[in-house]
């Protein structure tokens, strides 16, 4: 049991080092993809990861980024949340209500614009665009533009370019 804990701790430390390296060392987007793959993030082909993309440090293996996705930069992708321990001790109901660990999936062809935060349990549909500064707390359907806090689909791509939701 102790050995497993030490191995897990060592993997977590290496993963966080790679995350910080990918965040702050100047490199090409393809090098950032390789760093995130090394941490355990499931990343498809032809993926662009811009500057300062912070991907969950604890459970990177629970994140799937499919082919042809672009993460513009200054994005935050989380698969786990929990209140600080001092609040959990004084208010145990907070821990039950707000602690969750759920996977995140970004489907093929999605574009995540600058400053988007993606919270646990979210799936962003194929070919969807999430506009700058949005906070994604629920699933985004395929073939749409989503924006806001919380992000909501505001435009759906159909055969007619001017189709609205």
mmCIF file of C-alpha atoms in Angstrom:
data_model
loop_
_atom_site.group_PDB
_atom_site.id
_atom_site.type_symbol
_atom_site.label_atom_id
_atom_site.label_comp_id
_atom_site.label_asym_id
_atom_site.label_seq_id
_atom_site.Cartn_x
_atom_site.Cartn_y
_atom_site.Cartn_z
ATOM 1 C CA UNK A 1 0.000 0.000 0.000
ATOM 2 C CA UNK A 2 2.748 2.459 0.892
ATOM 3 C CA UNK A 3 4.616 1.748 -2.335
ATOM 4 C CA UNK A 4 1.508 2.469 -4.372
ATOM 5 C CA UNK A 5 1.074 5.755 -2.516
ATOM 6 C CA UNK A 6 4.717 6.684 -3.154
ATOM 7 C CA UNK A 7 4.400 5.776 -6.839
ATOM 8 C CA UNK A 8 1.204 7.820 -7.117
ATOM 9 C CA UNK A 9 2.885 10.742 -5.372
ATOM 10 C CA UNK A 10 5.902 10.548 -7.698
ATOM 11 C CA UNK A 11 3.655 10.431 -10.790
ATOM 12 C CA UNK A 12 1.668 13.409 -9.519
ATOM 13 C CA UNK A 13 4.844 15.403 -8.881
ATOM 14 C CA UNK A 14 6.228 14.636 -12.342
ATOM 15 C CA UNK A 15 2.859 15.462 -13.917
ATOM 16 C CA UNK A 16 2.703 18.823 -12.157
ATOM 17 C CA UNK A 17 6.251 19.628 -13.206
ATOM 18 C CA UNK A 18 5.367 18.841 -16.833
ATOM 19 C CA UNK A 19 2.211 20.996 -16.480
ATOM 20 C CA UNK A 20 4.227 23.979 -15.217
ATOM 21 C CA UNK A 21 6.802 23.413 -17.962
ATOM 22 C CA UNK A 22 4.051 23.419 -20.621
ATOM 23 C CA UNK A 23 2.443 26.518 -19.098
ATOM 24 C CA UNK A 24 5.431 28.797 -18.731
ATOM 25 C CA UNK A 25 8.283 27.667 -20.989
ATOM 26 C CA UNK A 26 8.106 29.083 -24.521
ATOM 27 C CA UNK A 27 7.409 26.214 -26.928
ATOM 28 C CA UNK A 28 5.390 25.331 -29.975
ATOM 29 C CA UNK A 29 1.763 24.212 -29.653
ATOM 30 C CA UNK A 30 2.741 20.696 -30.785
ATOM 31 C CA UNK A 31 5.281 20.514 -27.939
ATOM 32 C CA UNK A 32 2.506 21.491 -25.496
ATOM 33 C CA UNK A 33 0.391 18.641 -26.865
ATOM 34 C CA UNK A 34 3.271 16.207 -26.283
ATOM 35 C CA UNK A 35 3.706 17.468 -22.712
ATOM 36 C CA UNK A 36 0.014 17.014 -21.940
ATOM 37 C CA UNK A 37 0.010 13.530 -23.498
ATOM 38 C CA UNK A 38 2.981 12.652 -21.283
ATOM 39 C CA UNK A 39 0.876 13.666 -18.259
ATOM 40 C CA UNK A 40 -1.902 11.295 -19.336
ATOM 41 C CA UNK A 41 -4.347 13.600 -21.137
ATOM 42 C CA UNK A 42 -6.080 11.709 -23.983
ATOM 43 C CA UNK A 43 -5.357 13.870 -27.029
ATOM 44 C CA UNK A 44 -6.205 13.122 -30.655
ATOM 45 C CA UNK A 45 -4.450 14.231 -33.828
ATOM 46 C CA UNK A 46 -4.046 17.752 -35.163
ATOM 47 C CA UNK A 47 -4.749 19.432 -31.803
ATOM 48 C CA UNK A 48 -3.623 22.992 -31.075
ATOM 49 C CA UNK A 49 -2.882 23.967 -27.464
ATOM 50 C CA UNK A 50 -2.160 27.666 -27.039
ATOM 51 C CA UNK A 51 -0.287 29.464 -24.290
ATOM 52 C CA UNK A 52 -1.181 29.078 -20.600
ATOM 53 C CA UNK A 53 -3.698 26.234 -20.953
ATOM 54 C CA UNK A 54 -4.097 24.769 -17.456
ATOM 55 C CA UNK A 55 -5.311 21.176 -17.500
ATOM 56 C CA UNK A 56 -6.410 19.468 -14.258
ATOM 57 C CA UNK A 57 -3.267 18.525 -12.303
ATOM 58 C CA UNK A 58 -4.797 15.674 -10.309
ATOM 59 C CA UNK A 59 -6.731 13.628 -12.907
ATOM 60 C CA UNK A 60 -5.373 14.458 -16.384
ATOM 61 C CA UNK A 61 -6.326 10.949 -17.590
ATOM 62 C CA UNK A 62 -10.011 11.921 -17.241
ATOM 63 C CA UNK A 63 -9.734 14.527 -20.001
ATOM 64 C CA UNK A 64 -10.303 13.617 -23.637
ATOM 65 C CA UNK A 65 -9.508 16.054 -26.429
ATOM 66 C CA UNK A 66 -10.462 14.595 -29.790
ATOM 67 C CA UNK A 67 -8.981 15.279 -33.264
ATOM 68 C CA UNK A 68 -8.839 18.771 -34.800
ATOM 69 C CA UNK A 69 -9.521 20.689 -31.556
ATOM 70 C CA UNK A 70 -8.080 24.139 -30.812
ATOM 71 C CA UNK A 71 -7.564 25.465 -27.271
ATOM 72 C CA UNK A 72 -6.692 29.119 -27.912
ATOM 73 C CA UNK A 73 -4.984 29.988 -24.644
ATOM 74 C CA UNK A 74 -5.474 30.951 -21.012
ATOM 75 C CA UNK A 75 -7.981 28.103 -20.733
ATOM 76 C CA UNK A 76 -8.763 26.164 -17.559
ATOM 77 C CA UNK A 77 -10.004 22.563 -17.756
ATOM 78 C CA UNK A 78 -10.977 20.922 -14.459
ATOM 79 C CA UNK A 79 -12.297 17.440 -13.724
ATOM 80 C CA UNK A 80 -12.399 17.755 -9.951
ATOM 81 C CA UNK A 81 -13.621 20.287 -7.417
ATOM 82 C CA UNK A 82 -13.766 20.291 -3.646
ATOM 83 C CA UNK A 83 -14.063 22.950 -0.956
ATOM 84 C CA UNK A 84 -10.977 23.733 1.134
ATOM 85 C CA UNK A 85 -10.418 21.362 4.058
ATOM 86 C CA UNK A 86 -11.013 24.052 6.703
ATOM 87 C CA UNK A 87 -14.516 24.629 5.294
ATOM 88 C CA UNK A 88 -15.209 20.903 4.905
ATOM 89 C CA UNK A 89 -14.363 20.292 8.549
ATOM 90 C CA UNK A 90 -16.648 23.040 9.836
ATOM 91 C CA UNK A 91 -19.403 22.401 7.237
ATOM 92 C CA UNK A 92 -19.384 18.722 6.168
ATOM 93 C CA UNK A 93 -22.452 19.288 3.987
ATOM 94 C CA UNK A 94 -20.313 21.511 1.713
ATOM 95 C CA UNK A 95 -18.047 18.606 0.952
ATOM 96 C CA UNK A 96 -20.992 16.365 0.039
ATOM 97 C CA UNK A 97 -22.587 19.037 -2.161
ATOM 98 C CA UNK A 98 -19.575 20.447 -3.957
ATOM 99 C CA UNK A 99 -16.992 17.669 -4.188
ATOM 100 C CA UNK A 100 -17.064 15.973 -7.559
ATOM 101 C CA UNK A 101 -14.733 14.244 -9.971
ATOM 102 C CA UNK A 102 -16.176 13.867 -13.466
ATOM 103 C CA UNK A 103 -14.557 13.494 -16.915
ATOM 104 C CA UNK A 104 -14.354 16.262 -19.513
ATOM 105 C CA UNK A 105 -14.601 15.581 -23.240
ATOM 106 C CA UNK A 106 -13.945 18.034 -26.053
ATOM 107 C CA UNK A 107 -15.246 16.522 -29.275
ATOM 108 C CA UNK A 108 -13.726 16.610 -32.755
ATOM 109 C CA UNK A 109 -13.402 19.990 -34.432
ATOM 110 C CA UNK A 110 -14.275 22.141 -31.398
ATOM 111 C CA UNK A 111 -12.690 25.544 -30.924
ATOM 112 C CA UNK A 112 -12.266 26.816 -27.370
ATOM 113 C CA UNK A 113 -11.528 30.537 -27.481
ATOM 114 C CA UNK A 114 -9.310 32.551 -25.109
ATOM 115 C CA UNK A 115 -10.057 32.504 -21.389
ATOM 116 C CA UNK A 116 -12.670 29.736 -21.354
ATOM 117 C CA UNK A 117 -13.128 27.711 -18.161
ATOM 118 C CA UNK A 118 -14.451 24.149 -18.514
ATOM 119 C CA UNK A 119 -15.810 22.577 -15.328
ATOM 120 C CA UNK A 120 -16.111 18.872 -14.356
ATOM 121 C CA UNK A 121 -18.515 16.605 -16.206
ATOM 122 C CA UNK A 122 -18.799 18.679 -19.377
ATOM 123 C CA UNK A 123 -18.854 17.467 -22.975
ATOM 124 C CA UNK A 124 -18.355 20.027 -25.723
ATOM 125 C CA UNK A 125 -19.935 18.795 -28.949
ATOM 126 C CA UNK A 126 -18.341 18.320 -32.363
ATOM 127 C CA UNK A 127 -17.500 21.448 -34.362
ATOM 128 C CA UNK A 128 -18.723 23.758 -31.598
ATOM 129 C CA UNK A 129 -17.195 27.103 -30.723
ATOM 130 C CA UNK A 130 -17.049 28.439 -27.164
ATOM 131 C CA UNK A 131 -16.476 32.192 -27.169
ATOM 132 C CA UNK A 132 -13.905 34.104 -25.120
ATOM 133 C CA UNK A 133 -14.287 34.232 -21.357
ATOM 134 C CA UNK A 134 -17.156 31.743 -21.170
ATOM 135 C CA UNK A 135 -17.610 29.370 -18.252
ATOM 136 C CA UNK A 136 -18.816 25.955 -19.378
ATOM 137 C CA UNK A 137 -20.672 24.191 -16.570
ATOM 138 C CA UNK A 138 -22.978 21.982 -18.666
ATOM 139 C CA UNK A 139 -22.786 20.124 -21.962
ATOM 140 C CA UNK A 140 -22.599 22.113 -25.191
ATOM 141 C CA UNK A 141 -24.331 20.527 -28.210
ATOM 142 C CA UNK A 142 -22.561 19.827 -31.503
ATOM 143 C CA UNK A 143 -22.380 22.379 -34.322
ATOM 144 C CA UNK A 144 -23.112 25.529 -32.353
ATOM 145 C CA UNK A 145 -21.637 28.677 -30.876
ATOM 146 C CA UNK A 146 -21.872 28.907 -27.085
ATOM 147 C CA UNK A 147 -21.122 31.881 -24.866
ATOM 148 C CA UNK A 148 -21.657 33.296 -21.403
ATOM 149 C CA UNK A 149 -21.621 32.344 -17.748
ATOM 150 C CA UNK A 150 -22.917 29.710 -17.718
ATOM 151 C CA UNK A 151 -22.183 29.072 -21.383
ATOM 152 C CA UNK A 152 -25.252 28.396 -23.498
ATOM 153 C CA UNK A 153 -25.697 27.664 -27.188
ATOM 154 C CA UNK A 154 -26.734 30.877 -28.964
ATOM 155 C CA UNK A 155 -26.369 29.848 -32.604
ATOM 156 C CA UNK A 156 -26.625 26.476 -34.342
ATOM 157 C CA UNK A 157 -24.866 25.663 -37.614
ATOM 158 C CA UNK A 158 -27.268 24.176 -40.162
ATOM 159 C CA UNK A 159 -27.319 24.061 -43.929
ATOM 160 C CA UNK A 160 -28.538 27.664 -43.850
ATOM 161 C CA UNK A 161 -25.798 29.942 -42.480
ATOM 162 C CA UNK A 162 -28.274 32.297 -40.781
ATOM 163 C CA UNK A 163 -30.148 29.645 -38.732
ATOM 164 C CA UNK A 164 -30.652 30.693 -35.131
ATOM 165 C CA UNK A 165 -31.521 28.505 -32.148
#
